[in-house]
mmCIF file of N, CA, C and O in Angstrom:
data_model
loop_
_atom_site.group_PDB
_atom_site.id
_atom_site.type_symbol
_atom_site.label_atom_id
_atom_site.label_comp_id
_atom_site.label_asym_id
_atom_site.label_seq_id
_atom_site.Cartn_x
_atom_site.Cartn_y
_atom_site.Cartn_z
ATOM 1 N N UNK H 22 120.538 -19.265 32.366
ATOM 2 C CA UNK H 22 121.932 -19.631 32.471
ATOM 3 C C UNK H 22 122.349 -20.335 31.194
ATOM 4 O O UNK H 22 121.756 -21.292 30.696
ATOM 5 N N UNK H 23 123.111 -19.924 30.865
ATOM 6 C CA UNK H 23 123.798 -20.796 29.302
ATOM 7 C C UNK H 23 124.434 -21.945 29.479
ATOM 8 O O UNK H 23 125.190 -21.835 30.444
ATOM 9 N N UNK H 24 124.498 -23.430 28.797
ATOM 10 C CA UNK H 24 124.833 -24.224 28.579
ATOM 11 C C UNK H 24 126.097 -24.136 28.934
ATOM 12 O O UNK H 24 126.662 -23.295 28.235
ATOM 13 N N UNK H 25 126.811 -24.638 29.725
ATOM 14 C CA UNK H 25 128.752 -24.772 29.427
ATOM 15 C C UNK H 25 128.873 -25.289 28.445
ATOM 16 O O UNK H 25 127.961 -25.869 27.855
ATOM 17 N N UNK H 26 129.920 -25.198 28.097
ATOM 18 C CA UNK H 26 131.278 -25.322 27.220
ATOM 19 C C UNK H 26 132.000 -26.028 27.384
ATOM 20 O O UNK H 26 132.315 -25.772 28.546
ATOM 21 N N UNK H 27 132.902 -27.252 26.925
ATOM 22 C CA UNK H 27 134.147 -27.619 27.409
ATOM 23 C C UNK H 27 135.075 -26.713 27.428
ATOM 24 O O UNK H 27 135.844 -26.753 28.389
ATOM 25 N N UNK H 28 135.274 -25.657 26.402
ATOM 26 C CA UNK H 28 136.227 -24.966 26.318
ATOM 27 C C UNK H 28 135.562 -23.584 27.437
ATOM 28 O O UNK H 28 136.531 -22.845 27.609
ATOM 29 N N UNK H 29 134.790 -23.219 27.925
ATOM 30 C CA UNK H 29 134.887 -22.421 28.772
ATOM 31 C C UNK H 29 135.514 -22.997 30.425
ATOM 32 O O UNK H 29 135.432 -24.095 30.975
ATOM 33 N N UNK H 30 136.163 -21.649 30.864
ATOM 34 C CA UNK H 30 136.762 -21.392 31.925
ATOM 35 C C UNK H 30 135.992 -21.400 33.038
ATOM 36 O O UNK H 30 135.266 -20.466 33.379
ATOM 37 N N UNK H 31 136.160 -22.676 33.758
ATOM 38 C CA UNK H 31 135.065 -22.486 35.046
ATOM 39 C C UNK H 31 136.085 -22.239 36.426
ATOM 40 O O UNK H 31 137.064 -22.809 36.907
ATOM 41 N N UNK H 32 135.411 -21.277 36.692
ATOM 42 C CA UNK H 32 135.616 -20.215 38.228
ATOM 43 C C UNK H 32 134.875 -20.486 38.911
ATOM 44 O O UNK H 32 133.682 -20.454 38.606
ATOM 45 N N UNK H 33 135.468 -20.989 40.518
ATOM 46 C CA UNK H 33 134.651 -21.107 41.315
ATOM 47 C C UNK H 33 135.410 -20.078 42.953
ATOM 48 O O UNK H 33 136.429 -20.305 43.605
ATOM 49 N N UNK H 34 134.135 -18.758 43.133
ATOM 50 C CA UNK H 34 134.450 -17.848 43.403
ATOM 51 C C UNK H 34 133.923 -18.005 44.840
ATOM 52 O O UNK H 34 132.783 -18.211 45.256
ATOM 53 N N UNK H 35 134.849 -17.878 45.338
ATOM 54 C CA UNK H 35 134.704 -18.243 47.295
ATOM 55 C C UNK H 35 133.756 -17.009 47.990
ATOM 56 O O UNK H 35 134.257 -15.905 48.200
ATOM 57 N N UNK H 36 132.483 -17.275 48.290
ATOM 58 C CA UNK H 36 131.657 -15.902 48.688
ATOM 59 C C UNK H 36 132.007 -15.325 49.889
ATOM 60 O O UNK H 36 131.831 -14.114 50.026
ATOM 61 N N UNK H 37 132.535 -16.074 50.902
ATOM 62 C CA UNK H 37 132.857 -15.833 52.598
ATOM 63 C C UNK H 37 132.818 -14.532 53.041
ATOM 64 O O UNK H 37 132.160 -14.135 54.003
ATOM 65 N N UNK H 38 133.749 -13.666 52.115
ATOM 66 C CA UNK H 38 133.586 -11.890 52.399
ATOM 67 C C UNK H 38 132.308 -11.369 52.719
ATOM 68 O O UNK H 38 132.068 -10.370 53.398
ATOM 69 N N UNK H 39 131.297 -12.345 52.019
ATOM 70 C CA UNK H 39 130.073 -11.650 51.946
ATOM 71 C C UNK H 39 129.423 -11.643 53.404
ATOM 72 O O UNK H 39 128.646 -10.730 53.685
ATOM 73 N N UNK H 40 129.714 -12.622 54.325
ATOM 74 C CA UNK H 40 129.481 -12.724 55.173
ATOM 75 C C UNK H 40 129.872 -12.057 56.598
ATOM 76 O O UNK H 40 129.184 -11.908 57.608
ATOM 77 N N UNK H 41 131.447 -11.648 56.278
ATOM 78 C CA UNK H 41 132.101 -11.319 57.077
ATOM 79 C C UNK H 41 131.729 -9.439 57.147
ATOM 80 O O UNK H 41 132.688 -8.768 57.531
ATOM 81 N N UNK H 42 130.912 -8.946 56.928
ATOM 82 C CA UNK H 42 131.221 -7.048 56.662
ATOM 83 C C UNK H 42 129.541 -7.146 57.274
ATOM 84 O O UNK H 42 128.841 -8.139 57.078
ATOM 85 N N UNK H 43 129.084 -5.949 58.020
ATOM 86 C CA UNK H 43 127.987 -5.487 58.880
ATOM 87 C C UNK H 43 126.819 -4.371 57.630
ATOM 88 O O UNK H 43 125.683 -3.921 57.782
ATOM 89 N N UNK H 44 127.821 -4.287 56.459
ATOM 90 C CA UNK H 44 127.152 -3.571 55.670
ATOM 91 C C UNK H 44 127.113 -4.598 54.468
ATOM 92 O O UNK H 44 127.284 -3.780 53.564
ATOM 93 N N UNK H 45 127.004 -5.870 53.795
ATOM 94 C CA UNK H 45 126.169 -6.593 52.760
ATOM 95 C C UNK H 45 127.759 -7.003 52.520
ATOM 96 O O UNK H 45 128.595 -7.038 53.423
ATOM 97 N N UNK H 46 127.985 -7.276 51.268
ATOM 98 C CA UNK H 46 128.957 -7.927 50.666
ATOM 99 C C UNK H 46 130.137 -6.838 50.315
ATOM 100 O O UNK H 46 129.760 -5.723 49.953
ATOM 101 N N UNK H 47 131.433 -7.083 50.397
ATOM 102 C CA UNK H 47 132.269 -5.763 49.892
ATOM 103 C C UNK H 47 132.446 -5.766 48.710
ATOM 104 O O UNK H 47 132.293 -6.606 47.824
ATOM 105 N N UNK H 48 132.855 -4.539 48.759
ATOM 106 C CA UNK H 48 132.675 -4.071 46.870
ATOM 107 C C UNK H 48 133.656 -4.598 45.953
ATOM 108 O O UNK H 48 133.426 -4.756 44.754
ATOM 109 N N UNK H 49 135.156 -4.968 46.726
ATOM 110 C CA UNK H 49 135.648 -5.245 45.890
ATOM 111 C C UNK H 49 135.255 -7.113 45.581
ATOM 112 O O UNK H 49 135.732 -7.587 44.550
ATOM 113 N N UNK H 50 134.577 -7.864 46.318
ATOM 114 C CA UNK H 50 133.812 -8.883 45.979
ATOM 115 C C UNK H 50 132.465 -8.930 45.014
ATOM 116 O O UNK H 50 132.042 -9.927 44.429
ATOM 117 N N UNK H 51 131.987 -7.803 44.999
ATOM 118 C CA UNK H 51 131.187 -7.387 43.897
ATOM 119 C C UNK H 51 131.451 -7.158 42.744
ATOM 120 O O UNK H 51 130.859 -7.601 41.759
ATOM 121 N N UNK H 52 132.421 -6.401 42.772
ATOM 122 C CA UNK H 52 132.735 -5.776 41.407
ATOM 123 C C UNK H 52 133.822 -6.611 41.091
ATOM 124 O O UNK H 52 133.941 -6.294 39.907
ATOM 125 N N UNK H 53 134.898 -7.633 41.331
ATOM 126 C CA UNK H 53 135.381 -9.372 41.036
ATOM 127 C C UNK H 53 134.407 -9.991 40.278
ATOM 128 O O UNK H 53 134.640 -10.212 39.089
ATOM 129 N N UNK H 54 132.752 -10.486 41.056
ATOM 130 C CA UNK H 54 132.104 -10.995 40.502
ATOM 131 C C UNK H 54 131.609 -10.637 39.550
ATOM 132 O O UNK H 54 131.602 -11.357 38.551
ATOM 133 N N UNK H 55 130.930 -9.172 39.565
ATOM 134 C CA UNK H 55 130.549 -8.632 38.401
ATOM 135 C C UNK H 55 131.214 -8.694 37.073
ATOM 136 O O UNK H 55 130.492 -8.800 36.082
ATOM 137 N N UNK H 56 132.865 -8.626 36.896
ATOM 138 C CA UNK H 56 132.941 -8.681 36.069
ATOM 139 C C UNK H 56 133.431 -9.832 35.196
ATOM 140 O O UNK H 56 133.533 -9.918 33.972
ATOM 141 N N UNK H 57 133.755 -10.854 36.360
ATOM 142 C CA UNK H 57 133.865 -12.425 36.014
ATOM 143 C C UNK H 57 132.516 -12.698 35.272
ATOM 144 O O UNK H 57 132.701 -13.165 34.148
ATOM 145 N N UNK H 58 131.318 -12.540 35.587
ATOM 146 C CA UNK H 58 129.974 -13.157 35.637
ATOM 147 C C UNK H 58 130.076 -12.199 34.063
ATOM 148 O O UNK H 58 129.779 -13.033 33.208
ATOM 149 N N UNK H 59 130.298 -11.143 33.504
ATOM 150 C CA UNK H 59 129.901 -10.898 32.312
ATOM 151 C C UNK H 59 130.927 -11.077 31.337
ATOM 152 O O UNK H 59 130.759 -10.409 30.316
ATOM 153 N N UNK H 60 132.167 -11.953 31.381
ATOM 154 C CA UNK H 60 133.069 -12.410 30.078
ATOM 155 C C UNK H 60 132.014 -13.713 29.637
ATOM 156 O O UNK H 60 131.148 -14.379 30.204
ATOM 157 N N UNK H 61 132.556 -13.659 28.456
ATOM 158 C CA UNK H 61 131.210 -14.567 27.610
ATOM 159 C C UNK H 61 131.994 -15.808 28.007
ATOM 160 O O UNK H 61 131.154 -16.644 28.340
ATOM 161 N N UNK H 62 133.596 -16.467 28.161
ATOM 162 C CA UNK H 62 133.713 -17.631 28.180
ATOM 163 C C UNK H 62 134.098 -17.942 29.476
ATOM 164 O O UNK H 62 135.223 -18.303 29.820
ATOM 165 N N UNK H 63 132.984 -17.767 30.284
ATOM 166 C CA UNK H 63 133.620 -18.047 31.519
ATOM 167 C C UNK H 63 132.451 -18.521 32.179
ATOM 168 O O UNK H 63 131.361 -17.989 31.967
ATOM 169 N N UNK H 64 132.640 -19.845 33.264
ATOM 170 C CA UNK H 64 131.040 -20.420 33.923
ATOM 171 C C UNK H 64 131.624 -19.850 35.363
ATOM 172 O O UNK H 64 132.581 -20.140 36.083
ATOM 173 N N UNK H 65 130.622 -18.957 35.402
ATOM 174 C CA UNK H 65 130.961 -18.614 37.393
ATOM 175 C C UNK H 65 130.317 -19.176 38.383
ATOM 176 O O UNK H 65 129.186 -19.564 38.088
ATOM 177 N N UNK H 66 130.692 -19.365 39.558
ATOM 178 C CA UNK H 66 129.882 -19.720 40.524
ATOM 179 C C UNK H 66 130.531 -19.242 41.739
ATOM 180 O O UNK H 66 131.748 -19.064 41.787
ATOM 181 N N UNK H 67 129.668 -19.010 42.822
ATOM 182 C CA UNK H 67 130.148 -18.966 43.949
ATOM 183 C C UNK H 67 129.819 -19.885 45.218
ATOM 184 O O UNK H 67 128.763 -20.504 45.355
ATOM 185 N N UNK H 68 130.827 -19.879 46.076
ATOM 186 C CA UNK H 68 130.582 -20.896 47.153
ATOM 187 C C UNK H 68 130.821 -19.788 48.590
ATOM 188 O O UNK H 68 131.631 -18.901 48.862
ATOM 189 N N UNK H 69 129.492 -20.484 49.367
ATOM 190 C CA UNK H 69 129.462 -19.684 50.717
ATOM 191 C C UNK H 69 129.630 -20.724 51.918
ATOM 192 O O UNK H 69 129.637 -20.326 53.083
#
């Protein structure tokens, strides 16, 4: 995990969907995270 930044953008990404679907996490919560989690100035996290 890389060091933060002051100047990076911290996101904090609500997981709950993941919980709520009989088949794993939905996609469009995946692919949100996915592409939050790979901009270089951005600290992600999620909360369940």
């Amino acid at each position: 995990m890389m060091n933060p930044s002051p100047n990076n953008l911290r996101i904090l990404m609500e997981m709950r969907p993941a919980l709520d679907g009989f088949y794993g996490i939905p996609q469009e919560t995946r692919l949100l995270y996915g592409v939050l989690a790979g901009l270089p100035d951005v600290e992600l996290s999620g909360l369940l």
